Coordinates of C-alpha atoms and ligand atoms in Angstrom, one line a residue:
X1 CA 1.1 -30.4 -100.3
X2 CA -0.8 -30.6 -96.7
X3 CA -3.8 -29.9 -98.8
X4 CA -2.8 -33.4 -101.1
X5 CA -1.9 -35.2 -97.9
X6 CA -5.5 -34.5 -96.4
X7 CA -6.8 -35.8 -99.4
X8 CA -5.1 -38.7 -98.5
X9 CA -6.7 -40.9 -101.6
X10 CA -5.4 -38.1 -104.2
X11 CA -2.0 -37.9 -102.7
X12 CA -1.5 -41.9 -102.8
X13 CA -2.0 -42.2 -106.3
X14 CA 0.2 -39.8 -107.0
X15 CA 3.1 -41.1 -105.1
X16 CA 2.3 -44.3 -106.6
X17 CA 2.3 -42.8 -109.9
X18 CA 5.6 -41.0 -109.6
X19 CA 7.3 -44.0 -107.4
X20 CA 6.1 -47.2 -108.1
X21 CA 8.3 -48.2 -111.7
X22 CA 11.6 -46.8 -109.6
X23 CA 10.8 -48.6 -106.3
X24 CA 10.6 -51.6 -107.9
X25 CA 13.7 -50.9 -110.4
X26 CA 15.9 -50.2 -107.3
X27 CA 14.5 -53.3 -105.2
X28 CA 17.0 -56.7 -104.7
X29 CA 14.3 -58.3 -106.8
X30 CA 16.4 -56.7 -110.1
X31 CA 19.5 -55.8 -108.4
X32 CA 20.4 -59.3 -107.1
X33 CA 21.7 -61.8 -109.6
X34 CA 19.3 -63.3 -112.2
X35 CA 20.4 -67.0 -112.3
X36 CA 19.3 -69.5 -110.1
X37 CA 21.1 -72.7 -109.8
X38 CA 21.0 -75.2 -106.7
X39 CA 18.6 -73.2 -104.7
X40 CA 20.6 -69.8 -105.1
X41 CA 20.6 -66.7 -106.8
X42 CA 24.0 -66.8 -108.8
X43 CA 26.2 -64.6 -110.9
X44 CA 27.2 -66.6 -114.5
X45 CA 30.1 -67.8 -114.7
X46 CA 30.5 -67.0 -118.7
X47 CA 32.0 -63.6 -118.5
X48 CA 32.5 -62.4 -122.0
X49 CA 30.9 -59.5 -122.5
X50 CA 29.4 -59.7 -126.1
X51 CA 26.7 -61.5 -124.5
X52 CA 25.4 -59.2 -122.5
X53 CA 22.1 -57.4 -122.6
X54 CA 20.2 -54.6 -121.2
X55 CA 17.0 -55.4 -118.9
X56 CA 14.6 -52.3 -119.8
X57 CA 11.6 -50.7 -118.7
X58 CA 9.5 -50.6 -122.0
X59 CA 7.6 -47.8 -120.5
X60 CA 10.3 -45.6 -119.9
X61 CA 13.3 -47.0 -122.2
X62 CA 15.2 -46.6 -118.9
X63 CA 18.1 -49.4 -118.9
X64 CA 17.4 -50.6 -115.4
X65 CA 20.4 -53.2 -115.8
X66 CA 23.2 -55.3 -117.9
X67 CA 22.6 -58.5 -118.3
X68 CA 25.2 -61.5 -118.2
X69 CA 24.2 -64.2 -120.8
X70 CA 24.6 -67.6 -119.2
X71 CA 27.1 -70.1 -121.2
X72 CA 28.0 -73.6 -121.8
X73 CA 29.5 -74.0 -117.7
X74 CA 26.8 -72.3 -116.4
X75 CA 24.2 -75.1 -118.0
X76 CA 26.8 -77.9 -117.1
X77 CA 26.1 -76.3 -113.6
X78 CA 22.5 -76.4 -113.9
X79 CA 22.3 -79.7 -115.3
X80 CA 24.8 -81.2 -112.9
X81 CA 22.5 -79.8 -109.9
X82 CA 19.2 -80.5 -112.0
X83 CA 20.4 -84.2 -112.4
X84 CA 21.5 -84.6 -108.7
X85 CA 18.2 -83.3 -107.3
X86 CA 16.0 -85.0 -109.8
X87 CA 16.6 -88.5 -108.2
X88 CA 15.5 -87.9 -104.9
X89 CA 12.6 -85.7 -106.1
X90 CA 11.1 -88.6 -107.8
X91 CA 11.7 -90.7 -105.4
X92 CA 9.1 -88.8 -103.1
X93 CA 5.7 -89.4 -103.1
X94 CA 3.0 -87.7 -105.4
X95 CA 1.4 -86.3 -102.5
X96 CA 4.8 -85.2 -100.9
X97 CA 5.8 -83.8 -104.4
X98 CA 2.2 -81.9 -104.3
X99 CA 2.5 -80.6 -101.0
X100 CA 5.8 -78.5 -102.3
X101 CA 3.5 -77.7 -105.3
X102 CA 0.5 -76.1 -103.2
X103 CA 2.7 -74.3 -100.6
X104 CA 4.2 -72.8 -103.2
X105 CA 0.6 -72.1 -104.3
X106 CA -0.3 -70.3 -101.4
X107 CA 3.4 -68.2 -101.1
X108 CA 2.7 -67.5 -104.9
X109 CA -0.5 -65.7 -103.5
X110 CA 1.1 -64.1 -100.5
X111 CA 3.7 -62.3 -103.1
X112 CA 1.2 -61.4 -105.6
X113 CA 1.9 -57.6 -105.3
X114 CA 5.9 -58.3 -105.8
X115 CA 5.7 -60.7 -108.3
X116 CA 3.0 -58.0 -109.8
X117 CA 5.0 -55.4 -109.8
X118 CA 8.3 -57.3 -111.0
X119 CA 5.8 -58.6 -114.1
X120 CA 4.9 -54.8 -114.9
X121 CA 8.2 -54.0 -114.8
X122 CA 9.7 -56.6 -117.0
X123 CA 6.6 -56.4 -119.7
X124 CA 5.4 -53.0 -119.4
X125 CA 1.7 -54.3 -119.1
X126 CA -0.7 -52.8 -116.8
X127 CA -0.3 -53.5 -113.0
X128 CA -3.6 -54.9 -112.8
X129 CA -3.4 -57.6 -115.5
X130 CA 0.1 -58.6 -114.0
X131 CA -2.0 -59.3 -111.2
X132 CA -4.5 -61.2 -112.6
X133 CA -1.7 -63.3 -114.1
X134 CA 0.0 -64.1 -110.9
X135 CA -3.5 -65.4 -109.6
X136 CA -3.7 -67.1 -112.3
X137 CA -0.5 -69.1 -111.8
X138 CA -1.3 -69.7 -108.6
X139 CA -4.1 -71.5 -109.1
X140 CA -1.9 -73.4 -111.9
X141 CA 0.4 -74.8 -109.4
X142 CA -2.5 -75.3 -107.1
X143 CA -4.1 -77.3 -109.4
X144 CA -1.0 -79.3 -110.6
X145 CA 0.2 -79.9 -106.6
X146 CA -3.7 -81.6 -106.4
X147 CA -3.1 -83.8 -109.4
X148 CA 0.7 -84.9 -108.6
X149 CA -0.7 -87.7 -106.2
X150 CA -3.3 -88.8 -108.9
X151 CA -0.5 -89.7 -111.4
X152 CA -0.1 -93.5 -111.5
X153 CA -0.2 -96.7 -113.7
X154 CA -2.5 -99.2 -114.7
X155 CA -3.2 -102.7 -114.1
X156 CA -4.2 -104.6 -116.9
X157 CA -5.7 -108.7 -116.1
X158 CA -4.3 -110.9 -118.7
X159 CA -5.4 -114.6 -119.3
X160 CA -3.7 -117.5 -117.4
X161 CA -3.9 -115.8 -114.1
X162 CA -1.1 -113.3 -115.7
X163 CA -0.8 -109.6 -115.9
X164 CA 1.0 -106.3 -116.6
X165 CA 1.2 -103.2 -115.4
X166 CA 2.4 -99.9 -116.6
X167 CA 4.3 -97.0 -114.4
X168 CA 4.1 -93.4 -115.5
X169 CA 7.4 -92.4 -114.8
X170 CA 9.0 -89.0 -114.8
X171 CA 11.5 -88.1 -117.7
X172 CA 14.5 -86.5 -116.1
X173 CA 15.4 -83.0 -116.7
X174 CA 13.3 -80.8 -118.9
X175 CA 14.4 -78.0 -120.2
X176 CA 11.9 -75.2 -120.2
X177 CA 12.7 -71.5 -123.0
X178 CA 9.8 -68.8 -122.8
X179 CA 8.9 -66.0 -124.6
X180 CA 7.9 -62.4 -122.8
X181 CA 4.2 -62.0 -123.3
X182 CA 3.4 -63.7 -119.8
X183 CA 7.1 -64.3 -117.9
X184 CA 5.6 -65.9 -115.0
X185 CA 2.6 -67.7 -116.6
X186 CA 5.7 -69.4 -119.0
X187 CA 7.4 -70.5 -115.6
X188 CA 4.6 -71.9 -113.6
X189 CA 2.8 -73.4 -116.7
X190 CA 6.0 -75.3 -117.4
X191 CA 7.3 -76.1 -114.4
X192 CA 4.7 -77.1 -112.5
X193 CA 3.6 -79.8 -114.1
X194 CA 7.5 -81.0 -115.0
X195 CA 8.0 -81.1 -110.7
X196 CA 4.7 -82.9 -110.1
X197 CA 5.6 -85.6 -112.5
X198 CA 9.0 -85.4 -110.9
X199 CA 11.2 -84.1 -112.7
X200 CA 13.9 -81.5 -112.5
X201 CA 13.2 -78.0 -114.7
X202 CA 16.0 -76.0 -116.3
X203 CA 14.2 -72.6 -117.4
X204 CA 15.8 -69.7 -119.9
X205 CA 13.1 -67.0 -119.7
X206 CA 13.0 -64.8 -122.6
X207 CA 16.3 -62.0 -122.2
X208 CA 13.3 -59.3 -122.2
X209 CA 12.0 -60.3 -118.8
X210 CA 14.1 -61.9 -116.7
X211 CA 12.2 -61.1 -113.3
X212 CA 9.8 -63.0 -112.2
X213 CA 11.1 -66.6 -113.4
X214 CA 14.1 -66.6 -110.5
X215 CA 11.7 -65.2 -108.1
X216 CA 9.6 -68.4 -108.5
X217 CA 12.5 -70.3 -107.7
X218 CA 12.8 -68.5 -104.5
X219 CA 9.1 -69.3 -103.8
X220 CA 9.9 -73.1 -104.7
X221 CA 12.7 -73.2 -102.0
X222 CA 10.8 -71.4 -99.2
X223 CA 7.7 -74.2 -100.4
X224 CA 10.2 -76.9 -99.7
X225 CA 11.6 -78.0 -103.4
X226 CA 15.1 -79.7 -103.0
X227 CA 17.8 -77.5 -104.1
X228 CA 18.4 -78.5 -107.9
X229 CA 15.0 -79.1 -109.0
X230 CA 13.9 -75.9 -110.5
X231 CA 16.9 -73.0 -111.8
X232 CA 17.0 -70.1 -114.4
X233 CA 19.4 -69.5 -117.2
X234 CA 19.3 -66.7 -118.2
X235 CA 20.4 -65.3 -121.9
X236 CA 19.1 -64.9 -125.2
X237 CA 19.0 -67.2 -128.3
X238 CA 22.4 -68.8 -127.9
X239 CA 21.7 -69.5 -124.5
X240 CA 18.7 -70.8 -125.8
X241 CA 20.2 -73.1 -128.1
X242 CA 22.8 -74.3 -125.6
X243 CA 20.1 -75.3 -123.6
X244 CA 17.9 -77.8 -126.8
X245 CA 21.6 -79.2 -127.4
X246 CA 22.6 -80.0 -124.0
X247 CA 22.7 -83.8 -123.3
X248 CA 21.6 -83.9 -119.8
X249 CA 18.0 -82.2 -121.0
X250 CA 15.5 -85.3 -121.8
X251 CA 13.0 -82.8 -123.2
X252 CA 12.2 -79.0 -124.2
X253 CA 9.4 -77.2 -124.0
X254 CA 8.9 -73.9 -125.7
X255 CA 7.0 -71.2 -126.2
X256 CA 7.9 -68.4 -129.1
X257 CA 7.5 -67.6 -132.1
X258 CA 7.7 -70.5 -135.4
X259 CA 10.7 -70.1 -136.7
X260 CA 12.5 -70.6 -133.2
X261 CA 10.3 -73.4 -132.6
X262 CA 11.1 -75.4 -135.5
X263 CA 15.0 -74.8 -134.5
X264 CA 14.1 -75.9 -131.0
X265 CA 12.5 -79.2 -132.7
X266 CA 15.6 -79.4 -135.0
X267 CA 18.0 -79.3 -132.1
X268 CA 15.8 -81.7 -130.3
X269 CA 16.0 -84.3 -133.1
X270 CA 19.3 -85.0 -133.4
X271 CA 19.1 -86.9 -129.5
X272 CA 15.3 -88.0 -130.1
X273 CA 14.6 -85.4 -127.2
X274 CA 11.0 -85.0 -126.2
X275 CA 10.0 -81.6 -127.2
X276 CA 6.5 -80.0 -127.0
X277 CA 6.1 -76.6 -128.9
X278 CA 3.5 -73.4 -128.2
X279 CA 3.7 -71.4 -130.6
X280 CA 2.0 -68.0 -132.7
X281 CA -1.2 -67.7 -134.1
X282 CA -3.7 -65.9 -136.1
X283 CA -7.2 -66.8 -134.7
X284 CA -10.4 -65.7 -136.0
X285 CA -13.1 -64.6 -134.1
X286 CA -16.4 -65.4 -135.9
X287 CA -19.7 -62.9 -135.3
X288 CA -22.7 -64.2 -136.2
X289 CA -25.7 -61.8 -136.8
X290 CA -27.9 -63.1 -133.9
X291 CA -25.2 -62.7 -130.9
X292 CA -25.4 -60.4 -128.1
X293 CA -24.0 -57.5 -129.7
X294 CA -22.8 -55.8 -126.4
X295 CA -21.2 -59.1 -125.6
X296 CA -19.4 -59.5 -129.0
X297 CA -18.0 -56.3 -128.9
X298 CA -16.4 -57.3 -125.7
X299 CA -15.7 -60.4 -126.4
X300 CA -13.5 -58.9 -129.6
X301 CA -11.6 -56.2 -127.4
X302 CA -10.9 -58.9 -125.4
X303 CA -9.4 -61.0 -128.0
X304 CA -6.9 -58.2 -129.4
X305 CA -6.3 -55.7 -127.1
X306 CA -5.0 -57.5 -123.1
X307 CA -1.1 -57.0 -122.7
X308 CA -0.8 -54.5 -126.1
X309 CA -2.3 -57.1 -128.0
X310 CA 0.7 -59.4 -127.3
X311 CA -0.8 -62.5 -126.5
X312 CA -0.5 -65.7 -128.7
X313 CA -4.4 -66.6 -129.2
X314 CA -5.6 -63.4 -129.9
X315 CA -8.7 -63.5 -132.7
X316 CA -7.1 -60.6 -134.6
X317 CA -9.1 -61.6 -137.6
X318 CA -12.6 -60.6 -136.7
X319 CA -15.4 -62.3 -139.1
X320 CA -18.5 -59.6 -138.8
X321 CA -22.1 -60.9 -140.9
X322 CA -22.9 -58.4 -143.2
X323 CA -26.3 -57.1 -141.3
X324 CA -24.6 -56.6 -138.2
X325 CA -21.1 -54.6 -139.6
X326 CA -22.1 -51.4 -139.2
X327 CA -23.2 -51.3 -135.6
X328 CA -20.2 -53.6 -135.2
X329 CA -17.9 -51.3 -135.9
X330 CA -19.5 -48.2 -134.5
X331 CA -19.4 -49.7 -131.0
X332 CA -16.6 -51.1 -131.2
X333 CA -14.6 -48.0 -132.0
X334 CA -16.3 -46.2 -129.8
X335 CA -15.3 -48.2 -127.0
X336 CA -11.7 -48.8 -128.2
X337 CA -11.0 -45.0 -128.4
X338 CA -12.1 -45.2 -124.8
X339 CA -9.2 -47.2 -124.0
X340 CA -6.4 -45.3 -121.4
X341 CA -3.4 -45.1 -122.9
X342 CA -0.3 -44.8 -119.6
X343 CA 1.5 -45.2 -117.0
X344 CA 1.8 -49.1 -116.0
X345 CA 1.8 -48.8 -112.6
X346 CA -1.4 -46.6 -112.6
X347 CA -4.8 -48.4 -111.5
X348 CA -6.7 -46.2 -114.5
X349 CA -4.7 -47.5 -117.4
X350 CA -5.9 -50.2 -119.9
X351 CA -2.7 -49.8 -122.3
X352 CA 0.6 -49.5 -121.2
X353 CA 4.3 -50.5 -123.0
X354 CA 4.7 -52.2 -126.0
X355 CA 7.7 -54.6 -124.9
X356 CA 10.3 -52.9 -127.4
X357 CA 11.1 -50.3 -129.9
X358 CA 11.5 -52.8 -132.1
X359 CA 8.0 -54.6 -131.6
X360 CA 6.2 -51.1 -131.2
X361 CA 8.2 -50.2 -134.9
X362 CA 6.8 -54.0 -135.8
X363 CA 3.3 -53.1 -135.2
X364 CA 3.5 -49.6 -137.3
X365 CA 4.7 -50.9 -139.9
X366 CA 1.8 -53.2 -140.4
X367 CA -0.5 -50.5 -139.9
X368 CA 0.9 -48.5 -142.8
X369 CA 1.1 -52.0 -145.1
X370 CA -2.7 -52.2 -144.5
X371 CA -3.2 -48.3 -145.7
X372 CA -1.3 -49.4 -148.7
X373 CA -3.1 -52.4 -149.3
X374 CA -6.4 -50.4 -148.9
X375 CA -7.9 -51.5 -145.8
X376 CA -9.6 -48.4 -143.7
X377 CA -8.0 -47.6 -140.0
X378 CA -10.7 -46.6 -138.0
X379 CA -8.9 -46.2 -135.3
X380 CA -5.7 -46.1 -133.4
X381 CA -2.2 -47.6 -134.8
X382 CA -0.1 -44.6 -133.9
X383 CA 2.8 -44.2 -131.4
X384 CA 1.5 -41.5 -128.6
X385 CA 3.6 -40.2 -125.9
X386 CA 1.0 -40.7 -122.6
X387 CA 3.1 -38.1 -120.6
X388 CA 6.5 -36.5 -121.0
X389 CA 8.3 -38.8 -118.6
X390 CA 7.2 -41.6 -121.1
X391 CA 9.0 -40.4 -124.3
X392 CA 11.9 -42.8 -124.5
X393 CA 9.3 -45.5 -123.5
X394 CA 7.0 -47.0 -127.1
X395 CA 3.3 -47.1 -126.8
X396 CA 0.9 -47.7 -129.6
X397 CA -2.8 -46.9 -129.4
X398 CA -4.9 -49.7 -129.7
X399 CA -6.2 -50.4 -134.1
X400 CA -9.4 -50.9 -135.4
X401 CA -8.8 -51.7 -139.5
X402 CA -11.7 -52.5 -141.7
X403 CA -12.4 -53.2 -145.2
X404 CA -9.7 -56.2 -144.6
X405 CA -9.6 -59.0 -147.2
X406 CA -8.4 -62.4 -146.5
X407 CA -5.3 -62.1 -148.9
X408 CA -3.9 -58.8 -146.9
X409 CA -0.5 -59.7 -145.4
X410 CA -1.6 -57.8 -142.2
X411 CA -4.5 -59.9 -141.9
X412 CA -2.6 -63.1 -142.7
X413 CA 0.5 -62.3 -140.6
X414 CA 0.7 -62.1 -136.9
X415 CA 1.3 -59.0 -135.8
X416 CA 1.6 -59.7 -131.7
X417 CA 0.6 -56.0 -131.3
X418 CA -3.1 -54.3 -131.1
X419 CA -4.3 -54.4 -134.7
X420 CA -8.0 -55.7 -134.6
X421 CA -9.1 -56.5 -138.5
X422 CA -12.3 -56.8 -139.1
X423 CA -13.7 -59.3 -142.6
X424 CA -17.0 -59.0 -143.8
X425 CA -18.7 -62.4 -144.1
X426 CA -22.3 -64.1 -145.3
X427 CA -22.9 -67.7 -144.6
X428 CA -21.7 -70.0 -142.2
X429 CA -19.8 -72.2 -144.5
X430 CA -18.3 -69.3 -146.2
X431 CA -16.9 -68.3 -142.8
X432 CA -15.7 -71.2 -141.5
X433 CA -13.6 -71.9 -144.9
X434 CA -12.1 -68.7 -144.8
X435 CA -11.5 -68.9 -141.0
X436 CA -9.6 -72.4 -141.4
X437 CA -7.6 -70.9 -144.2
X438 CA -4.3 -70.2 -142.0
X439 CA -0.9 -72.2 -141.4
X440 CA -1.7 -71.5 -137.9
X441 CA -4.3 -73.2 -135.4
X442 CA -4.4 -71.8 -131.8
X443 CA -7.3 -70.8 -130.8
X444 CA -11.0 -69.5 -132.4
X445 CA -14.2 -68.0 -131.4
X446 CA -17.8 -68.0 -132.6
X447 CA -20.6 -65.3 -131.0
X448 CA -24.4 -66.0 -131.6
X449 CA -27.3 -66.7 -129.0
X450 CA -27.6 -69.9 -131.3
X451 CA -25.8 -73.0 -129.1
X452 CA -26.0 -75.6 -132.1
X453 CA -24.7 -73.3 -134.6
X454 CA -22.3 -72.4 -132.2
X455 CA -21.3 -75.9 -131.8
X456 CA -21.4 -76.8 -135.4
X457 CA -19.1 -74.2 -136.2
X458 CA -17.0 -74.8 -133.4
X459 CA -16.8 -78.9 -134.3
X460 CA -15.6 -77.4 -138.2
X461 CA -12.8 -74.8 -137.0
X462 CA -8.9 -76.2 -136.9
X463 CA -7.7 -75.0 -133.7
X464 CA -6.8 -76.2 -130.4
X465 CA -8.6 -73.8 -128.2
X466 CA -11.8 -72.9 -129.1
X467 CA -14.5 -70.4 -127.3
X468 CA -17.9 -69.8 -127.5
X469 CA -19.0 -65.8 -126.4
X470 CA -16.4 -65.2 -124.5
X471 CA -12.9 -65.3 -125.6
X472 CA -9.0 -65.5 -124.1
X473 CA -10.0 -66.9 -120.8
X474 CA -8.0 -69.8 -119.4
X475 CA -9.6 -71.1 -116.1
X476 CA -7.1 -73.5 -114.5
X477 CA -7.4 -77.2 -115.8
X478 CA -8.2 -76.3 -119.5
X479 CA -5.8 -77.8 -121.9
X480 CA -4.3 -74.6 -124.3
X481 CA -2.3 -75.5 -127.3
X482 CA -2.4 -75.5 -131.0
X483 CA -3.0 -77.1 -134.0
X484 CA -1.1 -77.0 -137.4
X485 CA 1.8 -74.8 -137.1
X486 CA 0.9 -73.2 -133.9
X487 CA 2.5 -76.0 -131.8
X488 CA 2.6 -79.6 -130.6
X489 CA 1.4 -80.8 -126.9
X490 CA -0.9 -79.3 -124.5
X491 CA -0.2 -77.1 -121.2
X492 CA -2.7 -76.5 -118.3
X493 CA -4.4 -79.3 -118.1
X494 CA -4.5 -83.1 -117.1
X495 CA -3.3 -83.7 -120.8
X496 CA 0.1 -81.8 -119.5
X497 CA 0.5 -85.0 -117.6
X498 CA 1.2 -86.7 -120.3
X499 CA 4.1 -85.0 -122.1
X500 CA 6.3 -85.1 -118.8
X501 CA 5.9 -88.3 -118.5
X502 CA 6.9 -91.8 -120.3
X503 CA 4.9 -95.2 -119.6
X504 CA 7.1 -97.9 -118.6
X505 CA 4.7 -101.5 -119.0
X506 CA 5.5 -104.6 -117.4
X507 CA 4.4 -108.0 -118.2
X508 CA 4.1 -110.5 -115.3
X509 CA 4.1 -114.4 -116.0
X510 CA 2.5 -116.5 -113.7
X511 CA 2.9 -120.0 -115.2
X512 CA 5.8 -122.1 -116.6
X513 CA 6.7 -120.7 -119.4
X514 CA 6.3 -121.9 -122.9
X515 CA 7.9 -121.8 -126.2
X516 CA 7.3 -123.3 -130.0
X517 CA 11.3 -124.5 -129.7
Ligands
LIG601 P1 10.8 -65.9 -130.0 O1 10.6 -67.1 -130.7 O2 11.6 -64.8 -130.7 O3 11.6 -66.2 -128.6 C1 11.1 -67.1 -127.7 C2 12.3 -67.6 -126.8 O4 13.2 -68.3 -127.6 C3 13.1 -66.5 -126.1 O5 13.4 -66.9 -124.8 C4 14.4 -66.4 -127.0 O6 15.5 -66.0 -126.3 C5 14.5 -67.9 -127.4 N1 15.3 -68.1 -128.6 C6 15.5 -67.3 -129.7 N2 16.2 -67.9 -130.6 C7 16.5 -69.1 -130.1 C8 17.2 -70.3 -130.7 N3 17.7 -70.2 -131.9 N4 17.2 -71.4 -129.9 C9 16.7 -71.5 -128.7 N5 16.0 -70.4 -128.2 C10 15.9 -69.3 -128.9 O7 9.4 -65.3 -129.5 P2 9.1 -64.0 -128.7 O8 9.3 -62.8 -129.5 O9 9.7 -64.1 -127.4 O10 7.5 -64.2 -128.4 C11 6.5 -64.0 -129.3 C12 6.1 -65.2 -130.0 O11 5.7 -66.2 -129.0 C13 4.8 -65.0 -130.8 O12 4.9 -65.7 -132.0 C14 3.7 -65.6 -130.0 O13 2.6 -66.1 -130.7 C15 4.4 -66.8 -129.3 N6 3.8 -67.2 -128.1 C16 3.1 -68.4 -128.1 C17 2.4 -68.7 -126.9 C18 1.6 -70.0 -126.9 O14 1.3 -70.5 -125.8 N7 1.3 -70.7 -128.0 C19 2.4 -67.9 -125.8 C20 3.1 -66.7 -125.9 C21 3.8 -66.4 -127.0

């Protein structure tokens, strides 16, 4: 031991790799209560306890706590405060509005480690993507407190010496319901656009990873947000539902899966609520012969395998020419067997937790349907046990399946885990056929050192976000959203403005006014 505490850099990162996940399971930040409502952390008032459900650590299976599911008093609470607050929220100034927005920025930054460690906890993803997250979010409510006192009107000169002019006014309360890939990037992305408009935000993170969401909230009050503006629900899909039919909620936005999202739009259309949708995907990633094959390699690890290959625009079909397939492949599974498989909380590790036993089970099972369907694993798709301490916890190694047809459910399915499938392709109309031939249209990606077949290709594919040798990066500002079934409405960008907002237009006469009666 005195050896290991000389060796002071050896002995931290084993304290941090023994302490870390149960530091932050026994810290107020899960022990306190979940909801938010009104500017405080609060207990439900819905009591019954069939809806409950366990918080766990996907790493270690351990059930860190139970759960109350918020009911139909605990939304009348949070719409009554939400509605309250909303008024005099709007009725402050964009810049005032954006002045909350960026000091809550800046405390966003300040807590990075917390919120960090609170993410890894909740997802089971590596400690040092959570972080890159959480900077990521920060420079999302950044950028949205810069652009609250840009949001105005316009003034249109008619003939006669008359005009109108329209106001962009807020919508009310908005209803925000997440899924679990990226807790926190669900809560900033949503809300902070719904506050700078003005409006009040009402959010039911997904039960899986209930963290992070009420520790914004915290950060919104200590940045100065009226009480009311921004609380957390928490509870699973009938919370979820009680939220969509609540009257008091002018507009949802989601992100999950399709099937929820069309009964989020189906709830929504019995009021003519405002509802905006992000949903799944199956994105391909297209390879031309004459990219930077180093790059492409990359650029495909980095479209399947970040957060267990849970993220919504992965380019899980991966379109390889036929001259470049073999050297493809063997660097690609070269480098994918490199991949460290443990611990979330350890610097080292590049795949941690699948979210659930039940997504982990998900994600084997579609390995062994693309055995039977007679596609080649190259490499990966098993469960492994990192270390002993992780054996109640599911990880799955990270899959590299070739000899993949178009037709094989695996490779038309998504998956949401790390199961890379890799088609063999010709010509560039060939590819770009086959690539469009989804119900889904979130994102895409083309690599070749050639910029106007890049841009031809990219003008042909149906998808909303689109990247050319690089893929899954979002730098702040960039609209993300989808096309065809993968949702309606765009987030993180100046387009966001617009589905918070409704355009009021007034017509000014000048002169006496005339009529034909
Ligand atoms: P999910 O659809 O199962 O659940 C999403 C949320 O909806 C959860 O909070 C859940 O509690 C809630 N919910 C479930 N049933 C509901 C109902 N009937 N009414 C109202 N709410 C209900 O999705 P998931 O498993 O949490 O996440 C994975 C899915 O999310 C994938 O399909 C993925 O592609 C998608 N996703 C999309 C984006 C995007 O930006 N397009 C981002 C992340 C994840």
């Amino acid at each position: 031991m005195a050896c290991l505490v000389r060796n002071r850099p050896l002995y931290l990162a084993l304290i941090t790799k023994r302490c870390c996940h149960t530091a932050v399971a026994k810290s107020p930040v899960v022990t306190q209560p979940l909801n938010f409502l009104d500017g405080q952390r609060v207990e439900p008032v819905n009591n019954d306890k069939q809806q409950q459900f366990p918080l766990i650590y996907p790493a270690t299976g351990e059930v860190l706590k139970t759960v109350q599911s918020s009911g139909a008093s605990d939304l009348d609470n949070a719409m009554a405060a939400a509605r309250r607050a909303q008024k005099q929220w709007a009725g402050m100034s964009g810049f005032e509005r954006g002045q909350v927005l960026k000091r809550a920025a800046d405390l966003c930054r300040v807590k990075q480690e917390e919120l960090a460690r609170a993410e890894t906890l909740d997802t089971g993803k590596p400690i040092w993507e959570a972080r890159f997250d959480i900077q990521g979010c920060a420079d999302s409510v950044e950028y949205y407190g810069g652009l609250a006192s840009t949001i105005s009107g316009e003034f249109l000169q008619l003939s006669g010496g008359n005009f109108a002019y329209t106001i962009r006014e807020p919508l009310g309360v908005v209803g925000g319901i997440g899924a679990w890939n990226y807790p926190f990037q669900m809560a900033t992305w949503k809300s902070a656009p719904a506050l700078a408009c003005g409006n009040a935000f009402v959010f039911k993170p997904s039960q899986m990873t209930p963290l992070t969401a009420v520790m914004l909230g915290e950060i919104y009050k200590e940045a100065g947000l009226p009480d009311g503006c921004y609380n957390v629900v928490q509870g699973e899909a009938q919370t979820g539902q009680l939220l969509c039919n609540h009257p008091a909620v002018d507009k949802m936005t989601f992100t999950g899966s399709v099937p929820v999202g069309s009964k989020v739009m189906e709830a929504c259309a019995k009021d003519i609520k405002h509802v905006t949708l992000e949903l799944g995907g199956k994105s391909p990633l297209i390879i031309f012969e004459d990219c930077h094959l180093d790059n492409a390699v990359t650029g495909a690890m980095l479209a399947n395998f970040l957060t267990q290959g849970q993220v919504c625009s992965n380019g899980t079909r991966v379109f390889v020419q036929k001259k470049i397939m073999k050297q493809f492949l063997e660097k690609l599974v070269e480098r994918t067997r490199k991949m460290k498989i443990g611990d979330p909380f350890a610097e080292e590790t590049t795949v941690g937790a699948t979210i659930s036993r039940e997504q982990a089970d998900k994600v084997l099972r579609y390995v062994d349907i693309a055995k039977k369907e007679g596609a080649t694993v190259l490499c990966g798709g098993e469960e492994v046990t990192p270390e002993p301490r992780f054996s109640g916890g599911q990880f799955v190694s990270p899959c590299v399946i070739s000899n993949c047809q178009d037709d094989m459910t695996f490779v038309k399915d998504e998956i949401f885990g790390s199961v890379l499938s890799v088609l063999e392709f010709d010509t560039e109309e060939e590819v770009i056929t086959r690539a469009n031939n989804t119900e889904f249209g979130l994102a895409g990606g083309v690599f070749t050192k050639d910029l106007c077949r890049a841009h031809r290709v990219i003008a042909q594919m149906e998808a909303g976000s689109l990247y050319v040798n690089n893929y899954n990066v979002y730098p702040v500002g960039v609209p993300f959203g989808g096309y065809k079934k993968s949702g309606i409405g765009r987030e993180n960008g100046p387009e966001s403005i617009e589905y918070y907002t409704q355009v009021k237009s007034v017509y000014v006469e000048m002169n006496d006014v005339e009529a034909p009666f």
